[in-house]
Coordinates of C-alpha atoms and ligand atoms in Angstrom, one line a residue:
M1 CA -10.1 46.0 0.1
A2 CA -9.0 42.5 -0.3
D3 CA -6.1 41.7 -2.7
T4 CA -7.6 39.8 -5.7
Y5 CA -6.3 37.2 -7.8
D6 CA -6.9 34.7 -10.5
L7 CA -5.3 32.1 -8.4
I8 CA -4.1 31.7 -4.7
V9 CA -1.8 28.8 -4.0
L10 CA -2.0 27.7 -0.1
G11 CA 1.5 26.4 0.5
S12 CA 4.9 26.6 -1.3
G13 CA 6.2 23.2 -1.4
P14 CA 7.2 21.7 -4.8
G15 CA 3.7 21.2 -5.6
G16 CA 2.5 25.0 -4.5
Y17 CA 5.4 26.7 -6.1
V18 CA 5.6 25.0 -9.3
A19 CA 2.1 25.4 -9.9
A20 CA 2.3 29.1 -9.0
I21 CA 5.1 29.4 -11.8
R22 CA 3.1 27.4 -14.1
A23 CA -0.1 29.6 -13.8
S24 CA 2.0 32.8 -13.9
Q25 CA 3.5 31.5 -17.3
L26 CA -0.1 31.2 -18.5
G27 CA -0.9 34.8 -17.7
L28 CA -2.9 34.2 -14.3
K29 CA -2.5 36.9 -11.6
V30 CA -0.9 34.6 -9.0
A31 CA -0.5 34.8 -5.1
I32 CA 1.2 32.1 -2.9
V33 CA 1.0 31.7 0.8
E34 CA 3.5 30.2 3.2
R35 CA 3.5 30.0 6.9
E36 CA 7.2 28.9 7.1
R37 CA 9.8 29.0 4.1
L38 CA 9.8 28.7 0.2
G39 CA 10.3 25.5 -0.8
G40 CA 8.1 23.6 1.3
I41 CA 9.4 20.3 3.3
C42 CA 11.0 19.0 0.2
L43 CA 13.8 21.9 -0.3
N44 CA 14.0 22.8 3.6
W45 CA 13.5 19.6 5.4
G46 CA 13.1 16.7 2.9
C47 CA 14.4 15.8 -0.3
I48 CA 17.3 18.2 -0.7
P49 CA 18.9 18.5 2.9
T50 CA 18.9 14.7 3.3
K51 CA 20.4 14.5 -0.1
A52 CA 23.2 16.8 1.0
L53 CA 23.8 14.7 4.2
L54 CA 24.2 11.5 2.4
R55 CA 26.7 12.8 -0.1
S56 CA 28.8 13.7 3.1
A57 CA 28.4 9.9 4.1
E58 CA 29.0 8.7 0.8
V59 CA 32.6 10.7 0.8
Y60 CA 33.4 9.6 4.1
H61 CA 32.6 6.2 3.3
Y62 CA 34.9 6.4 0.4
M63 CA 37.6 7.9 2.7
T64 CA 37.4 5.0 4.9
H65 CA 37.7 2.8 2.2
A66 CA 40.2 4.5 0.2
A67 CA 42.7 1.5 0.2
Q68 CA 40.3 -0.4 -2.1
Y69 CA 41.2 2.3 -5.0
G70 CA 44.7 2.4 -4.2
L71 CA 44.8 5.4 -1.9
S72 CA 45.3 6.2 1.5
V73 CA 43.7 8.9 3.9
E74 CA 45.3 9.2 7.2
K75 CA 42.8 8.5 10.2
P76 CA 39.5 9.8 8.2
S77 CA 37.5 11.9 10.5
F78 CA 34.3 14.3 10.4
S79 CA 32.4 16.9 12.0
L80 CA 29.0 16.3 12.2
D81 CA 28.2 20.1 13.2
K82 CA 29.9 20.9 9.5
V83 CA 28.2 18.0 7.8
V84 CA 24.8 19.4 8.9
D85 CA 25.8 22.9 8.5
R86 CA 26.5 21.9 5.0
S87 CA 23.0 20.8 4.5
R88 CA 21.1 23.5 5.9
K89 CA 23.6 25.9 3.7
V90 CA 22.4 23.9 0.4
A91 CA 18.6 24.0 2.0
G92 CA 18.9 27.6 2.1
Q93 CA 20.5 28.2 -1.3
L94 CA 17.4 26.7 -2.8
N95 CA 15.1 28.5 -0.5
A96 CA 16.6 31.7 -1.8
G97 CA 16.3 30.1 -5.5
V98 CA 12.4 29.8 -4.9
K99 CA 12.0 33.3 -3.7
G100 CA 14.1 34.2 -6.9
L101 CA 11.7 32.4 -8.9
M102 CA 8.8 33.7 -7.3
K103 CA 9.9 37.4 -8.0
K104 CA 10.7 36.3 -11.4
N105 CA 7.5 35.2 -12.5
K106 CA 5.5 38.1 -10.6
V107 CA 3.9 35.6 -8.0
A108 CA 3.0 37.7 -4.8
V109 CA 4.3 35.8 -2.1
H110 CA 2.4 36.2 1.5
E111 CA 4.1 35.1 4.4
G112 CA 1.8 33.9 7.3
V113 CA -0.8 31.0 8.3
G114 CA -3.6 30.9 5.3
T115 CA -7.1 29.9 6.2
I116 CA -9.9 29.6 3.3
T117 CA -12.8 31.5 5.0
A118 CA -15.0 30.9 2.1
K119 CA -15.2 30.0 -1.7
G120 CA -12.5 32.4 -3.3
K121 CA -11.5 33.8 -0.2
L122 CA -8.6 33.4 2.3
S123 CA -7.2 35.2 5.2
V124 CA -3.3 35.1 5.8
V125 CA -2.5 35.9 9.5
Q126 CA 1.0 36.7 10.7
G127 CA 1.3 37.9 14.1
D128 CA -1.3 40.2 14.9
K129 CA -2.0 41.2 11.2
T130 CA -4.5 39.7 8.9
T131 CA -4.6 40.0 5.2
E132 CA -7.9 39.4 3.2
L133 CA -7.3 37.8 -0.2
T134 CA -9.6 36.9 -2.9
A135 CA -9.3 34.4 -5.9
K136 CA -11.4 33.0 -8.7
H137 CA -9.4 29.6 -7.8
I138 CA -7.6 28.2 -4.7
I139 CA -5.0 25.4 -4.8
V140 CA -4.5 23.6 -1.4
A141 CA -0.9 22.6 -1.2
T142 CA -0.3 22.4 2.5
G143 CA 1.5 19.3 2.4
A144 CA 2.1 16.7 5.2
R145 CA 4.0 16.2 8.2
A146 CA 5.8 13.2 10.3
R147 CA 3.2 10.8 12.0
D148 CA 4.1 10.5 15.9
L149 CA 4.1 7.0 17.4
P150 CA 0.7 6.7 19.2
F151 CA 2.5 5.9 22.4
A152 CA 5.6 7.9 22.1
K153 CA 5.7 11.6 21.1
A154 CA 9.1 12.7 19.5
D155 CA 10.9 14.8 21.8
G156 CA 13.9 16.2 19.8
E157 CA 16.3 15.0 22.2
R158 CA 16.1 11.0 22.2
I159 CA 13.3 10.4 20.1
W160 CA 13.5 12.0 16.7
T161 CA 11.1 12.7 13.6
Y162 CA 13.1 13.4 10.3
R163 CA 13.3 17.3 11.2
H164 CA 15.3 16.3 14.3
A165 CA 17.4 13.4 12.4
M166 CA 18.6 16.4 10.1
V167 CA 19.8 18.5 12.7
P168 CA 20.7 15.9 15.5
P169 CA 21.6 17.5 18.9
A170 CA 24.4 14.6 19.3
M171 CA 25.6 11.8 17.0
P172 CA 23.8 8.7 17.9
T173 CA 26.0 5.7 19.2
K174 CA 23.2 3.1 18.7
L175 CA 20.2 4.1 16.5
L176 CA 16.9 2.7 16.3
V177 CA 14.8 3.2 13.1
I178 CA 11.5 2.7 13.2
G179 CA 10.0 2.3 9.7
S180 CA 12.0 1.1 6.4
G181 CA 10.3 2.9 3.8
A182 CA 12.6 5.5 2.0
I183 CA 12.9 8.2 5.0
G184 CA 13.7 5.6 7.5
V185 CA 16.3 3.7 5.1
E186 CA 18.1 7.0 4.3
F187 CA 18.4 8.0 7.5
A188 CA 19.6 4.2 8.6
S189 CA 22.4 4.6 5.9
F190 CA 23.4 8.1 6.7
Y191 CA 24.1 7.1 10.1
N192 CA 25.3 3.8 9.5
D193 CA 27.8 5.3 7.2
M194 CA 28.8 7.8 9.9
G195 CA 30.0 5.1 12.3
A196 CA 26.4 4.5 14.4
E197 CA 25.3 1.1 15.0
V198 CA 21.8 0.9 13.6
T199 CA 18.7 -1.3 14.1
I200 CA 15.9 -0.9 11.6
V201 CA 12.5 -2.3 13.1
E202 CA 9.8 -3.1 10.2
M203 CA 6.3 -4.4 11.1
L204 CA 5.9 -6.0 7.7
D205 CA 7.9 -9.3 6.4
R206 CA 10.4 -7.4 4.3
I207 CA 11.9 -3.9 4.7
M208 CA 11.2 -1.2 2.0
P209 CA 7.7 -3.1 1.5
V210 CA 6.6 -1.2 -1.7
E211 CA 9.6 -2.2 -3.6
D212 CA 10.0 -5.5 -5.7
A213 CA 10.5 -8.6 -3.5
E214 CA 14.1 -9.3 -4.7
V215 CA 15.1 -5.6 -4.1
S216 CA 14.1 -6.0 -0.5
E217 CA 15.7 -9.4 -0.1
F218 CA 19.0 -7.8 -1.9
M219 CA 18.5 -4.5 0.4
T220 CA 18.4 -6.8 3.8
K221 CA 21.7 -8.4 2.5
Q222 CA 23.4 -5.4 1.8
L223 CA 22.5 -3.4 4.7
T224 CA 23.1 -6.4 7.1
K225 CA 26.7 -6.8 5.5
F226 CA 27.2 -3.2 6.3
G227 CA 26.5 -4.0 10.0
M228 CA 22.9 -3.1 10.4
T229 CA 20.5 -5.3 12.4
I230 CA 17.2 -5.6 10.5
K231 CA 14.0 -6.7 12.5
T232 CA 10.8 -7.5 10.2
K233 CA 7.6 -8.6 11.5
T234 CA 8.4 -7.0 14.6
G235 CA 6.2 -4.6 16.2
L236 CA 7.3 -1.6 18.4
E237 CA 5.2 -2.0 21.5
K238 CA 6.7 0.6 23.5
L239 CA 9.6 3.3 23.3
E240 CA 10.5 5.3 26.3
A241 CA 13.1 8.3 26.6
T242 CA 15.4 7.4 29.4
A243 CA 18.3 9.8 31.1
S244 CA 20.8 8.1 28.9
G245 CA 18.9 7.2 25.8
V246 CA 15.7 5.4 24.9
K247 CA 14.5 1.9 25.7
A248 CA 12.3 -0.1 23.2
A249 CA 10.0 -3.0 23.3
M250 CA 9.7 -5.2 20.4
K251 CA 7.5 -7.9 19.8
G252 CA 8.9 -10.4 17.2
P253 CA 7.5 -13.1 14.9
D254 CA 7.4 -15.3 17.5
G255 CA 5.2 -13.3 19.9
K256 CA 8.1 -12.9 22.2
V257 CA 8.8 -9.0 23.5
E258 CA 12.4 -8.0 23.6
T259 CA 13.7 -5.0 25.2
A260 CA 16.8 -3.3 23.7
E261 CA 18.3 0.1 25.0
F262 CA 19.5 2.7 22.4
S263 CA 21.1 6.3 22.1
H264 CA 18.5 7.6 19.9
A265 CA 15.5 6.6 18.1
I266 CA 14.0 8.0 14.5
V267 CA 10.5 7.3 14.1
A268 CA 9.9 6.9 10.4
I269 CA 6.4 5.4 10.3
G270 CA 4.6 7.6 7.7
I271 CA 2.7 11.1 7.3
V272 CA -0.2 12.8 8.3
P273 CA -1.6 15.3 5.6
N274 CA -2.0 18.9 6.7
T275 CA -5.8 19.4 6.6
E276 CA -6.7 21.1 9.8
N277 CA -7.7 24.5 10.3
I278 CA -7.3 25.6 7.0
G279 CA -11.3 25.9 6.4
L280 CA -11.9 22.5 4.5
E281 CA -14.7 21.1 6.9
K282 CA -16.8 24.8 6.6
L283 CA -16.5 23.9 2.5
G284 CA -17.5 20.2 3.0
I285 CA -14.5 19.4 1.0
T286 CA -14.4 15.7 0.7
T287 CA -11.2 13.7 2.1
D288 CA -10.2 9.9 2.0
R289 CA -8.4 8.4 5.0
G290 CA -7.3 12.4 5.8
H291 CA -6.4 13.2 2.5
I292 CA -8.0 15.6 0.3
K293 CA -10.0 13.6 -2.7
T294 CA -9.1 14.9 -6.1
D295 CA -9.7 13.9 -9.9
G296 CA -6.8 13.2 -12.5
Y297 CA -6.7 17.6 -12.6
G298 CA -6.7 18.1 -8.9
R299 CA -10.3 19.5 -8.5
T300 CA -11.8 18.7 -5.4
N301 CA -15.8 18.2 -4.8
V302 CA -15.9 21.9 -4.3
D303 CA -16.1 24.2 -7.6
G304 CA -13.1 26.6 -7.7
I305 CA -11.0 24.6 -4.9
W306 CA -8.2 22.3 -6.1
A307 CA -5.6 20.3 -4.2
I308 CA -2.2 19.1 -5.1
G309 CA 1.0 17.3 -3.7
D310 CA 1.3 15.2 -0.3
V311 CA -2.1 16.5 1.0
T312 CA -4.0 14.3 -1.8
G313 CA -2.2 11.2 -0.9
A314 CA 0.4 8.5 -2.4
P315 CA 2.9 8.5 -3.2
W316 CA 4.3 11.1 -1.3
L317 CA 7.1 12.4 -3.5
A318 CA 8.1 16.0 -4.8
H319 CA 8.1 15.3 -8.3
K320 CA 4.6 13.8 -8.0
A321 CA 3.5 17.2 -6.4
S322 CA 5.1 19.3 -9.0
H323 CA 3.3 17.2 -11.9
E324 CA 0.0 17.7 -10.2
G325 CA 1.0 21.4 -9.6
V326 CA 1.4 21.8 -13.2
I327 CA -1.7 20.0 -14.3
A328 CA -3.9 21.8 -11.9
A329 CA -2.6 25.3 -13.0
E330 CA -3.3 24.4 -16.6
A331 CA -6.6 23.1 -15.8
I332 CA -7.5 26.1 -14.1
A333 CA -6.3 28.5 -17.0
Q334 CA -8.1 26.1 -19.3
A335 CA -11.4 26.8 -16.6
L336 CA -10.5 30.7 -17.2
G337 CA -10.8 30.5 -20.9
N338 CA -7.3 29.7 -22.4
K339 CA -7.9 27.5 -25.3
D340 CA -4.3 27.0 -26.2
V341 CA -3.6 24.7 -22.9
H342 CA -4.7 20.9 -23.0
P343 CA -3.6 19.4 -19.7
H344 CA -3.5 15.5 -19.3
A345 CA -4.9 13.7 -16.0
M346 CA -2.0 12.4 -13.8
D347 CA -0.9 9.0 -14.4
K348 CA 0.4 7.7 -11.0
G349 CA 1.6 4.3 -12.9
N350 CA 4.3 6.4 -14.5
I351 CA 5.8 8.0 -11.2
P352 CA 9.2 6.9 -10.4
G353 CA 10.2 6.2 -6.7
C354 CA 14.0 6.7 -5.6
T355 CA 15.6 5.9 -2.1
Y356 CA 19.3 7.5 -2.2
S357 CA 20.8 5.1 0.6
R358 CA 23.9 3.1 -0.1
P359 CA 23.1 1.0 -2.2
Q360 CA 20.6 3.4 -3.9
V361 CA 17.3 1.9 -4.7
A362 CA 14.9 3.3 -8.0
S363 CA 11.7 1.7 -9.4
V364 CA 8.9 2.4 -11.4
G365 CA 5.3 0.8 -12.6
L366 CA 4.5 -2.9 -11.3
T367 CA 6.4 -5.1 -9.1
E368 CA 6.4 -8.9 -10.3
A369 CA 4.3 -9.8 -7.8
K370 CA 1.7 -7.0 -8.6
A371 CA 1.9 -7.6 -12.2
K372 CA 0.8 -11.0 -11.5
E373 CA -1.5 -10.0 -9.2
A374 CA -3.3 -8.0 -12.1
G375 CA -3.5 -10.8 -14.2
Y376 CA -0.5 -10.1 -16.8
E377 CA 1.6 -13.4 -17.9
V378 CA 4.9 -11.8 -17.4
K379 CA 8.7 -12.2 -18.8
V380 CA 11.0 -11.2 -16.2
G381 CA 14.8 -9.7 -17.0
K382 CA 17.3 -9.6 -14.6
F383 CA 21.1 -8.4 -14.8
P384 CA 23.5 -8.2 -12.2
F385 CA 26.1 -5.5 -11.9
I386 CA 29.0 -8.0 -11.8
G387 CA 28.4 -8.3 -15.4
N388 CA 29.1 -4.7 -16.3
G389 CA 32.4 -3.4 -16.8
K390 CA 31.7 0.3 -15.7
A391 CA 30.2 -0.9 -12.2
I392 CA 33.5 -3.1 -11.7
A393 CA 35.7 -0.3 -12.5
L394 CA 34.3 2.0 -10.0
G395 CA 34.2 -0.4 -7.5
E396 CA 30.4 -0.8 -7.2
A397 CA 29.6 -4.4 -8.4
E398 CA 26.7 -5.0 -6.2
G399 CA 23.2 -4.3 -7.8
F400 CA 21.1 -5.6 -10.6
V401 CA 18.5 -4.2 -12.8
K402 CA 15.0 -6.1 -13.0
T403 CA 12.9 -5.6 -15.5
V404 CA 8.9 -6.8 -16.0
F405 CA 7.3 -7.2 -19.5
D406 CA 3.6 -8.3 -20.5
A407 CA 4.5 -11.5 -22.3
K408 CA 1.6 -10.7 -24.6
T409 CA 2.3 -7.6 -26.1
G410 CA 5.9 -6.7 -24.9
E411 CA 4.7 -3.7 -22.7
L412 CA 7.6 -2.6 -20.1
L413 CA 5.2 -3.1 -17.3
G414 CA 7.8 -2.3 -14.4
A415 CA 11.5 -1.8 -13.7
H416 CA 13.4 -2.3 -10.2
M417 CA 16.9 -1.2 -9.7
V418 CA 19.3 -1.5 -6.9
G419 CA 23.0 -0.2 -6.7
A420 CA 25.5 2.6 -7.6
E421 CA 23.7 5.5 -9.4
V422 CA 20.3 3.8 -10.1
T423 CA 18.2 7.1 -9.0
E424 CA 19.9 8.3 -12.0
M425 CA 19.3 5.7 -14.5
I426 CA 15.5 5.5 -13.7
Q427 CA 14.5 7.9 -15.8
G428 CA 15.4 5.8 -19.1
Y429 CA 12.9 3.2 -18.2
V430 CA 10.2 6.1 -17.2
V431 CA 10.6 7.8 -20.4
A432 CA 10.3 4.0 -22.1
R433 CA 7.0 3.8 -20.6
Q434 CA 5.7 7.3 -21.0
L435 CA 6.3 6.7 -24.8
E436 CA 4.7 3.2 -24.5
T437 CA 7.9 1.5 -25.7
T438 CA 8.1 -2.2 -26.0
E439 CA 10.8 -4.8 -25.4
A440 CA 11.7 -4.4 -29.4
E441 CA 12.5 -0.9 -29.2
L442 CA 14.6 -1.2 -25.9
M443 CA 16.7 -3.9 -27.5
E444 CA 17.0 -2.0 -30.5
T445 CA 18.3 1.0 -28.3
V446 CA 22.0 1.9 -28.2
F447 CA 23.4 2.5 -25.0
A448 CA 26.6 4.1 -24.4
H449 CA 30.0 2.2 -23.2
P450 CA 31.0 2.0 -20.5
T451 CA 27.9 3.0 -18.5
I452 CA 26.2 1.2 -15.8
S453 CA 23.3 1.8 -17.8
E454 CA 24.0 -1.0 -20.1
S455 CA 22.5 -3.3 -17.2
M456 CA 19.4 -1.5 -18.2
H457 CA 19.6 -2.8 -21.6
E458 CA 21.0 -6.4 -20.7
S459 CA 18.0 -6.8 -18.2
V460 CA 15.7 -6.0 -21.4
L461 CA 17.7 -8.6 -23.2
A462 CA 17.8 -11.1 -20.4
A463 CA 14.1 -11.0 -20.2
Y464 CA 13.9 -12.5 -23.7
G465 CA 16.8 -15.0 -23.4
R466 CA 19.2 -12.7 -25.1
A467 CA 21.8 -11.0 -22.4
L468 CA 25.0 -10.9 -23.9
H469 CA 27.5 -10.7 -20.8
I470 CA 26.1 -13.3 -18.3
Ligands
LIG1 C1 13.4 13.4 5.1 C2 12.2 13.3 3.9 C3 13.2 12.9 2.7 C4 12.5 13.2 1.4 N1 13.0 12.9 0.4 C5 12.7 13.1 -0.7 C6 13.2 12.6 -2.0 O1 14.4 12.5 -2.0 N2 12.1 12.7 -3.0 C7 11.0 13.0 -3.4 O2 10.5 13.0 -4.2 N3 10.4 13.1 -2.1 C8 11.0 13.3 -0.8 N4 10.6 13.5 0.0 C9 9.0 13.7 0.1 C10 8.8 15.2 -0.3 O3 9.5 16.3 0.6 C11 7.2 15.9 -0.2 O4 6.5 14.8 -1.2 C12 7.1 17.1 -0.9 O5 7.7 18.1 -0.1 C13 5.3 17.3 -1.2 O6 5.5 18.5 -1.5 P1 4.0 19.6 -1.0 O7 4.4 20.6 -2.1 O8 2.9 18.4 -1.4 O9 4.3 19.6 0.6 P2 5.5 20.4 1.1 O10 6.5 20.1 0.8 O11 4.9 19.8 2.6 O12 4.9 21.8 1.6 C14 3.8 22.4 2.0 C15 3.8 23.8 2.6 O13 2.7 24.2 2.6 C16 2.9 25.2 4.0 N5 1.6 25.2 4.8 C17 0.8 24.5 5.2 N6 -0.4 24.8 5.8 C18 -0.3 26.2 5.9 C19 -1.0 27.3 6.1 N7 -2.5 27.1 6.8 N8 -0.6 28.4 5.6 C20 0.4 28.6 5.1 N9 1.2 27.9 4.8 C21 1.0 26.1 5.2 C22 4.1 24.3 5.0 O14 4.6 24.8 5.7 C23 4.7 23.5 3.6 O15 5.9 24.6 3.5 C24 10.9 13.4 1.3 C25 10.3 13.8 2.9 C26 11.1 13.8 3.8 C27 10.3 14.1 5.2

């Protein structure tokens, strides 16, 4: 007899495990299937362990710059093994936390590889044991994995994906980072602060190409100042592991191919959704460029099969996955007769994006260029951290906040920040956008002093010619 549930969630990342908890809160009988570790990429190999590594790099940076604060540290040094060990322990703590949450919420955990065999049917294989499960609804939350270069597979020795870069076999001396999205820039920042000589290569005309152009420009200046080499409009033609490192052939904007050697390379050119061998083809589930196509509630084209998180496409972010998980769980509960839940479709315009490099980057909504492209007449405000007392006191006076408003209605179209603590501050603007506030309410808001967040207020004031401290 197959175990029977209201809902089976395939994959336990921040999409899957959050969906399972919400469904259980709503009284559904829920199971979750995981082939690796509870918590998915985010908790085990993504968001959390990278932030632990970056924290070590930040502390090390302060140690090496202690004199700036009137302090002295004798010969600062580190053990890479211990830095990595701390990061793995943090990941382990969160993995255990998810285990506890599954227990608390009475979610049945099935370990093994899951495949949907028919509508409402899923088999889980672990070793030579197969368990058959049935459910009224199934959520696919299988996530994504690193994209390999077509001409050089990551070997874990010299050519790394994010997984290798998080548990490095050795400290790189000369590192090539291929791709300048959030993952590439975070690893570039980590290894640069730990003493490696870092080069970032990016095919497009600027690094962090999804961010506002002024943020990219600022980051290029800062990272270059910190010692990195940044090559934009440069395509990697070839990458070969050698006995002592890697050899890269890169075609620059002038069409010339330059060859350079590095000790290691990190490939951060994007991700591939995990859609293979889970039964999607047999059910005729529609995909779009590899990602499962869903409506704003996570419904696929097949009744009773839902999908959330990275497997459904951009933005590939944990909080987007979790939010979709809650929406799908509520929509399923509603479909099963719960009249008290009223899920809202996902609004992708209000999902913040954060990069935890040094300096940090955070944004929400439209960039200035995208707002203009969309036909808005804009009012733009910009406030530099040098005008902010707290930033100066912290020794972090480099950064800025930029806000983009609809000149006609005062709607906050987008906010873009770079500098210390901005990944914590962005939420203020996310709430503002969610509540559909205009410049008037933001100007009326009282910001605590001294905080770097006062720059958020000043940026709004600047958009209307009223900034006080510049
Ligand atoms: C280095 C790095 C840093 C990142 N940093 C951030 C960050 O700071 N902030 C942020 O928001 N996002 C970050 N991300 C992205 C974030 O990790 C993902 O967006 C998030 O994990 C997606 O969640 P998910 O639930 O869709 O899938 P995942 O977390 O990928 O989880 C999917 C799970 O499904 C399991 N699975 C797949 N197929 C099967 C199967 N057939 N049977 C059983 N189980 C299966 C997998 O083992 C996995 O555990 C980062 C990613 C990386 C790689």
